[in-house]
Every structure is written in structure tokens, then in C-alpha cells.
Short mmCIF file of C-alpha atoms in Angstrom, two decimals:
data_model
loop_
_atom_site.label_atom_id
_atom_site.label_comp_id
_atom_site.label_asym_id
_atom_site.label_seq_id
_atom_site.Cartn_x
_atom_site.Cartn_y
_atom_site.Cartn_z
CA UNK A 1 -121.45 -42.19 54.12
CA UNK A 2 -125.11 -42.46 55.18
CA UNK A 3 -124.47 -45.78 56.95
CA UNK A 4 -123.14 -47.57 53.88
CA UNK A 5 -119.94 -49.60 53.95
CA UNK A 6 -118.37 -51.06 50.85
CA UNK A 7 -115.69 -53.74 50.96
CA UNK A 8 -113.05 -54.08 49.83
CA UNK A 9 -112.12 -50.47 49.00
CA UNK A 10 -109.49 -51.59 46.50
CA UNK A 11 -108.93 -54.85 44.70
CA UNK A 12 -106.65 -56.08 41.95
CA UNK A 13 -107.52 -59.37 40.32
CA UNK A 14 -106.64 -61.35 37.24
CA UNK A 15 -108.79 -61.93 34.18
CA UNK A 16 -111.01 -64.95 34.58
CA UNK A 17 -111.16 -64.97 38.37
CA UNK A 18 -114.38 -64.53 40.34
CA UNK A 19 -114.79 -61.39 42.41
CA UNK A 20 -117.43 -60.43 44.98
CA UNK A 21 -117.98 -56.92 46.24
CA UNK A 22 -119.99 -56.30 49.36
CA UNK A 23 -122.28 -53.45 50.31
CA UNK A 24 -123.52 -53.25 53.87
CA UNK A 25 -126.08 -50.81 55.27
CA UNK A 26 -126.72 -50.19 58.93
CA UNK A 27 -130.44 -49.39 58.50
CA UNK A 28 -133.26 -51.40 56.98
CA UNK A 29 -133.69 -49.55 53.73
CA UNK A 30 -135.52 -51.46 51.06
CA UNK A 31 -133.82 -50.26 47.87
CA UNK A 32 -130.12 -50.86 47.19
CA UNK A 33 -128.19 -50.28 43.98
CA UNK A 34 -124.87 -51.10 42.34
CA UNK A 35 -123.39 -48.60 39.89
CA UNK A 36 -120.12 -48.49 38.02
CA UNK A 37 -118.33 -45.24 37.27
CA UNK A 38 -116.19 -44.85 34.18
CA UNK A 39 -114.70 -41.73 32.56
CA UNK A 40 -117.10 -40.17 30.09
CA UNK A 41 -120.00 -42.40 31.13
CA UNK A 42 -120.91 -41.02 34.51
CA UNK A 43 -122.55 -43.66 36.66
CA UNK A 44 -124.38 -46.57 35.08
CA UNK A 45 -126.72 -48.88 36.92
CA UNK A 46 -125.69 -52.53 37.03
CA UNK A 47 -128.36 -54.12 39.24
CA UNK A 48 -130.66 -53.04 41.97
CA UNK A 49 -132.67 -54.69 44.72
CA UNK A 50 -136.07 -53.81 46.15
CA UNK A 51 -136.07 -56.35 48.95
CA UNK A 52 -134.61 -59.60 50.19
CA UNK A 53 -134.19 -61.91 47.20
CA UNK A 54 -135.81 -59.30 44.94
CA UNK A 55 -133.43 -57.95 42.33
CA UNK A 56 -133.57 -56.57 38.82
CA UNK A 57 -131.18 -55.64 36.03
CA UNK A 58 -129.91 -52.19 35.20
CA UNK A 59 -128.50 -50.92 31.92
CA UNK A 60 -125.10 -52.68 32.14
CA UNK A 61 -125.89 -55.99 33.86
CA UNK A 62 -124.06 -58.39 31.50
CA UNK A 63 -121.23 -60.18 33.29
CA UNK A 64 -122.58 -59.36 36.76
CA UNK A 65 -124.85 -61.09 39.22
CA UNK A 66 -126.19 -59.94 42.57
CA UNK A 67 -127.63 -61.46 45.69
CA UNK A 68 -129.51 -60.11 48.66
CA UNK A 69 -130.13 -62.74 51.31
CA UNK A 70 -130.38 -60.17 54.11
CA UNK A 71 -131.78 -56.65 54.12
CA UNK A 72 -128.49 -55.14 55.14
CA UNK A 73 -126.20 -56.80 52.57
CA UNK A 74 -126.17 -56.52 48.79
CA UNK A 75 -123.45 -58.50 47.00
CA UNK A 76 -122.15 -57.91 43.49
CA UNK A 77 -120.35 -60.82 41.81
CA UNK A 78 -118.24 -60.92 38.70
CA UNK A 79 -118.24 -64.62 37.86
CA UNK A 80 -115.24 -64.33 35.54
CA UNK A 81 -113.66 -60.89 35.62
CA UNK A 82 -112.62 -59.18 32.39
CA UNK A 83 -110.48 -56.12 31.80
CA UNK A 84 -113.57 -54.19 30.68
CA UNK A 85 -114.85 -54.53 34.24
CA UNK A 86 -112.01 -52.44 35.60
CA UNK A 87 -113.92 -49.59 37.16
CA UNK A 88 -114.99 -47.91 40.36
CA UNK A 89 -118.09 -49.53 41.81
CA UNK A 90 -120.54 -47.63 43.99
CA UNK A 91 -123.29 -48.97 46.16
CA UNK A 92 -126.24 -46.72 46.92
CA UNK A 93 -129.41 -46.86 48.98
CA UNK A 94 -132.70 -45.04 48.80
CA UNK A 95 -134.20 -43.79 52.01
CA UNK A 96 -137.75 -44.09 50.73
CA UNK A 97 -139.63 -47.38 50.54
CA UNK A 98 -140.68 -46.80 46.95
CA UNK A 99 -137.16 -45.98 45.75
CA UNK A 100 -138.28 -42.64 44.42
CA UNK A 101 -135.93 -40.40 46.34
CA UNK A 102 -132.35 -39.17 46.09
CA UNK A 103 -129.77 -41.87 46.55
CA UNK A 104 -127.05 -42.01 49.16
CA UNK A 105 -123.75 -43.50 48.11
CA UNK A 106 -120.93 -45.46 49.66
CA UNK A 107 -117.32 -44.46 49.12
CA UNK A 108 -116.74 -46.90 46.29
CA UNK A 109 -114.61 -49.93 45.46
CA UNK A 110 -111.83 -49.52 42.93
CA UNK A 111 -111.45 -52.76 40.99
CA UNK A 112 -108.58 -53.41 38.60
CA UNK A 113 -108.66 -56.49 36.38
CA UNK A 114 -105.25 -57.29 34.89
CA UNK B 1 -135.76 -43.76 27.60
CA UNK B 2 -134.37 -41.24 30.04
CA UNK B 3 -131.12 -39.44 29.41
CA UNK B 4 -129.10 -36.59 30.89
CA UNK B 5 -126.54 -34.52 29.00
CA UNK B 6 -123.96 -32.35 30.70
CA UNK B 7 -121.32 -30.05 29.34
CA UNK B 8 -117.96 -31.75 29.11
CA UNK B 9 -115.19 -30.62 31.37
CA UNK B 10 -112.92 -29.85 32.81
CA UNK B 11 -114.16 -26.41 33.70
CA UNK B 12 -111.31 -24.32 35.08
CA UNK B 13 -112.08 -21.11 36.93
CA UNK B 14 -110.33 -18.67 39.19
CA UNK B 15 -111.54 -18.22 42.73
CA UNK B 16 -114.60 -15.93 43.04
CA UNK B 17 -115.57 -16.46 39.39
CA UNK B 18 -119.16 -17.21 38.34
CA UNK B 19 -119.95 -20.84 37.59
CA UNK B 20 -122.44 -22.35 35.19
CA UNK B 21 -122.57 -26.07 34.40
CA UNK B 22 -125.19 -26.89 31.79
CA UNK B 23 -127.52 -29.86 32.09
CA UNK B 24 -130.35 -30.89 29.79
CA UNK B 25 -132.53 -33.96 30.01
CA UNK B 26 -134.91 -36.21 28.12
CA UNK B 27 -137.58 -38.02 30.06
CA UNK B 28 -141.18 -39.06 29.93
CA UNK B 29 -143.58 -37.58 32.41
CA UNK B 30 -142.38 -35.20 35.10
CA UNK B 31 -139.01 -36.21 36.47
CA UNK B 32 -137.35 -35.01 39.65
CA UNK B 33 -133.95 -33.46 39.00
CA UNK B 34 -130.79 -33.54 41.08
CA UNK B 35 -127.23 -32.33 41.25
CA UNK B 36 -124.68 -34.52 42.98
CA UNK B 37 -121.09 -33.62 43.86
CA UNK B 38 -118.17 -36.02 44.14
CA UNK B 39 -115.01 -34.99 45.94
CA UNK B 40 -111.78 -36.92 45.27
CA UNK B 41 -111.82 -40.43 46.69
CA UNK B 42 -115.40 -40.21 47.87
CA UNK B 43 -118.84 -41.28 46.79
CA UNK B 44 -121.47 -38.94 45.41
CA UNK B 45 -123.28 -36.57 47.72
CA UNK B 46 -126.60 -34.95 46.98
CA UNK B 47 -126.07 -31.22 46.43
CA UNK B 48 -129.56 -30.02 45.58
CA UNK B 49 -132.82 -31.10 44.01
CA UNK B 50 -136.01 -29.86 42.38
CA UNK B 51 -139.15 -31.92 42.02
CA UNK B 52 -141.38 -29.84 39.74
CA UNK B 53 -141.24 -27.21 37.05
CA UNK B 54 -139.96 -23.76 38.12
CA UNK B 55 -138.68 -25.11 41.43
CA UNK B 56 -135.28 -23.78 42.43
CA UNK B 57 -132.97 -26.05 44.38
CA UNK B 58 -130.21 -24.43 46.40
CA UNK B 59 -127.45 -25.45 48.79
CA UNK B 60 -124.01 -24.13 49.78
CA UNK B 61 -124.37 -21.18 47.41
CA UNK B 62 -125.24 -23.39 44.44
CA UNK B 63 -128.56 -23.02 42.66
CA UNK B 64 -130.40 -24.73 39.83
CA UNK B 65 -133.87 -24.04 38.41
CA UNK B 66 -136.08 -26.72 36.87
CA UNK B 67 -136.94 -25.38 33.40
CA UNK B 68 -139.49 -27.65 31.77
CA UNK B 69 -139.80 -25.52 28.64
CA UNK B 70 -136.11 -25.96 27.86
CA UNK B 71 -135.72 -29.34 29.66
CA UNK B 72 -132.78 -27.92 31.55
CA UNK B 73 -131.41 -27.81 35.09
CA UNK B 74 -128.24 -25.71 34.90
CA UNK B 75 -126.07 -25.44 38.00
CA UNK B 76 -124.86 -21.97 39.02
CA UNK B 77 -122.79 -20.39 41.75
CA UNK B 78 -121.98 -16.72 42.02
CA UNK B 79 -118.49 -17.00 43.50
CA UNK B 80 -116.63 -20.30 43.48
CA UNK B 81 -114.01 -21.33 45.99
CA UNK B 82 -111.04 -23.68 45.72
CA UNK B 83 -112.95 -26.10 47.96
CA UNK B 84 -115.66 -26.39 45.25
CA UNK B 85 -113.23 -28.32 43.05
CA UNK B 86 -114.97 -31.63 42.41
CA UNK B 87 -116.95 -33.55 39.82
CA UNK B 88 -120.59 -32.55 39.45
CA UNK B 89 -123.29 -34.89 38.18
CA UNK B 90 -126.74 -33.99 36.97
CA UNK B 91 -129.36 -36.73 37.40
CA UNK B 92 -133.05 -37.48 37.19
CA UNK B 93 -135.64 -39.88 38.50
CA UNK B 94 -138.68 -40.36 36.33
CA UNK B 95 -141.86 -40.26 38.41
CA UNK B 96 -142.87 -43.61 36.95
CA UNK B 97 -139.72 -45.37 38.06
CA UNK B 98 -137.25 -45.82 40.85
CA UNK B 99 -133.91 -45.60 39.07
CA UNK B 100 -131.58 -42.63 38.90
CA UNK B 101 -130.17 -41.70 35.49
CA UNK B 102 -126.92 -39.74 35.52
CA UNK B 103 -125.16 -37.42 33.17
CA UNK B 104 -121.50 -38.01 32.39
CA UNK B 105 -120.20 -35.64 35.03
CA UNK B 106 -118.35 -32.33 34.78
CA UNK B 107 -115.05 -31.77 36.54
CA UNK B 108 -114.63 -28.32 38.07
CA UNK B 109 -111.18 -27.04 38.95
CA UNK B 110 -110.93 -23.77 40.87
CA UNK B 111 -107.54 -22.08 41.08
CA UNK B 112 -106.52 -19.64 43.82
#
């Protein structure tokens, strides 16, 4: 798992509730990413971070926010979960300081919004 | 923008058969190309990569050659095993950016 821990691994929540997913890395890598995986779409980037308090949007950022107050933690928040956000969420890190290297992924969080 | 297109699966093969999974891409500049593999219940793992035209990436018997003239990076293996059953993703990083773009994934099922 390249030193990446995602929590929780599984979560079921109701529409309209807030949800926060956590990604923790054991090394001080600069770049961290949140992806969602859906059938037929592969992985799509939600948000990424290039340092503490430095974040930017990916291609499917609507309905999601992120925070990075410490190098080792990157949080993904669904302020008001919807059924369309049922998915498997993957955190990833880049081992290079410029982000231009293969990514290493956590084992994912399966989120179900009922 | 960047995009990656993979053949749709599932691909079902018998053990020891030859495997090809097609991947083509659209990108500006000179991207680096990757194949990732995802086993059930796990995250993606880097399988192989190629960073410039005509490079061949290889790992665990899998190979892929960076073909700039056809904008392709097809994955091949001469003799698949049941343990190769997984989902395979083709991806690229544009040399001007720091974000990975993925194809839709191809599920491979290998039967004994």
C-alpha cells in the first residue's frame, strides 16, 4: 500500500448527510490525490493537493471539498451526500516533488449513499 | 485535453493464451504512459511504464511499447495465468502537468 492508509474502508450513509474520508501517508510526500472509481469511467480525479493548504480541483470536483492541514493527511468531504456519489474512492500519492511520476494508491473506501 | 481509450472488457482467455489489451491516447506534448493493475478489493498498482517514444516497458511477463506514430501503448503477455485475472488500466501523464489521466479499465478473466 506504499504507506497509504484510507479510512474508513466501507461506509453507508444517507442522502443529505456529511461524510469525510481520510487519507493518511507515513512519509512526507508533497502530492496527494483523491480519485473516484465507477464502472465504465475508470478513475476520475476529484481534487489534489501539492502541499499543506494547497489544493486544486480535478475533473469531477462538484459536491466535494478537501483539506490538507498537515502533510500526512488529506481529507475528502462530501458536505451533503447524494446517491450519485456512491462510488469507490481512492487516495494516491506521488513520490516525486513535482508530481510527475507514477502514483501509488491506497486500498480504497467504498461509499454507499442510500 | 488528455484522454485514454481502452478496449472494453471483459476479456476472457484460457490459461497460457496470448493477451493483448489495446490502449490509445490523445495528449499534447510528449506524455509518459503507464499500465496499472487492480486485483479484487485492492488499489491500483503500477505494472509498467514508458517515458518516451519507442520505449518498451516490461514487468512480470507483460510488455507494452510506446508508439508515438499510432498514439498507442498496447499491453501484451505471451502466456497468461489464472493469477493475472484483474482489471488493467492504461494511463498517461502529460509532461506539462502533474495529473494522471486514466482509461476506463479492462477486466481480464483467465480460466484454467
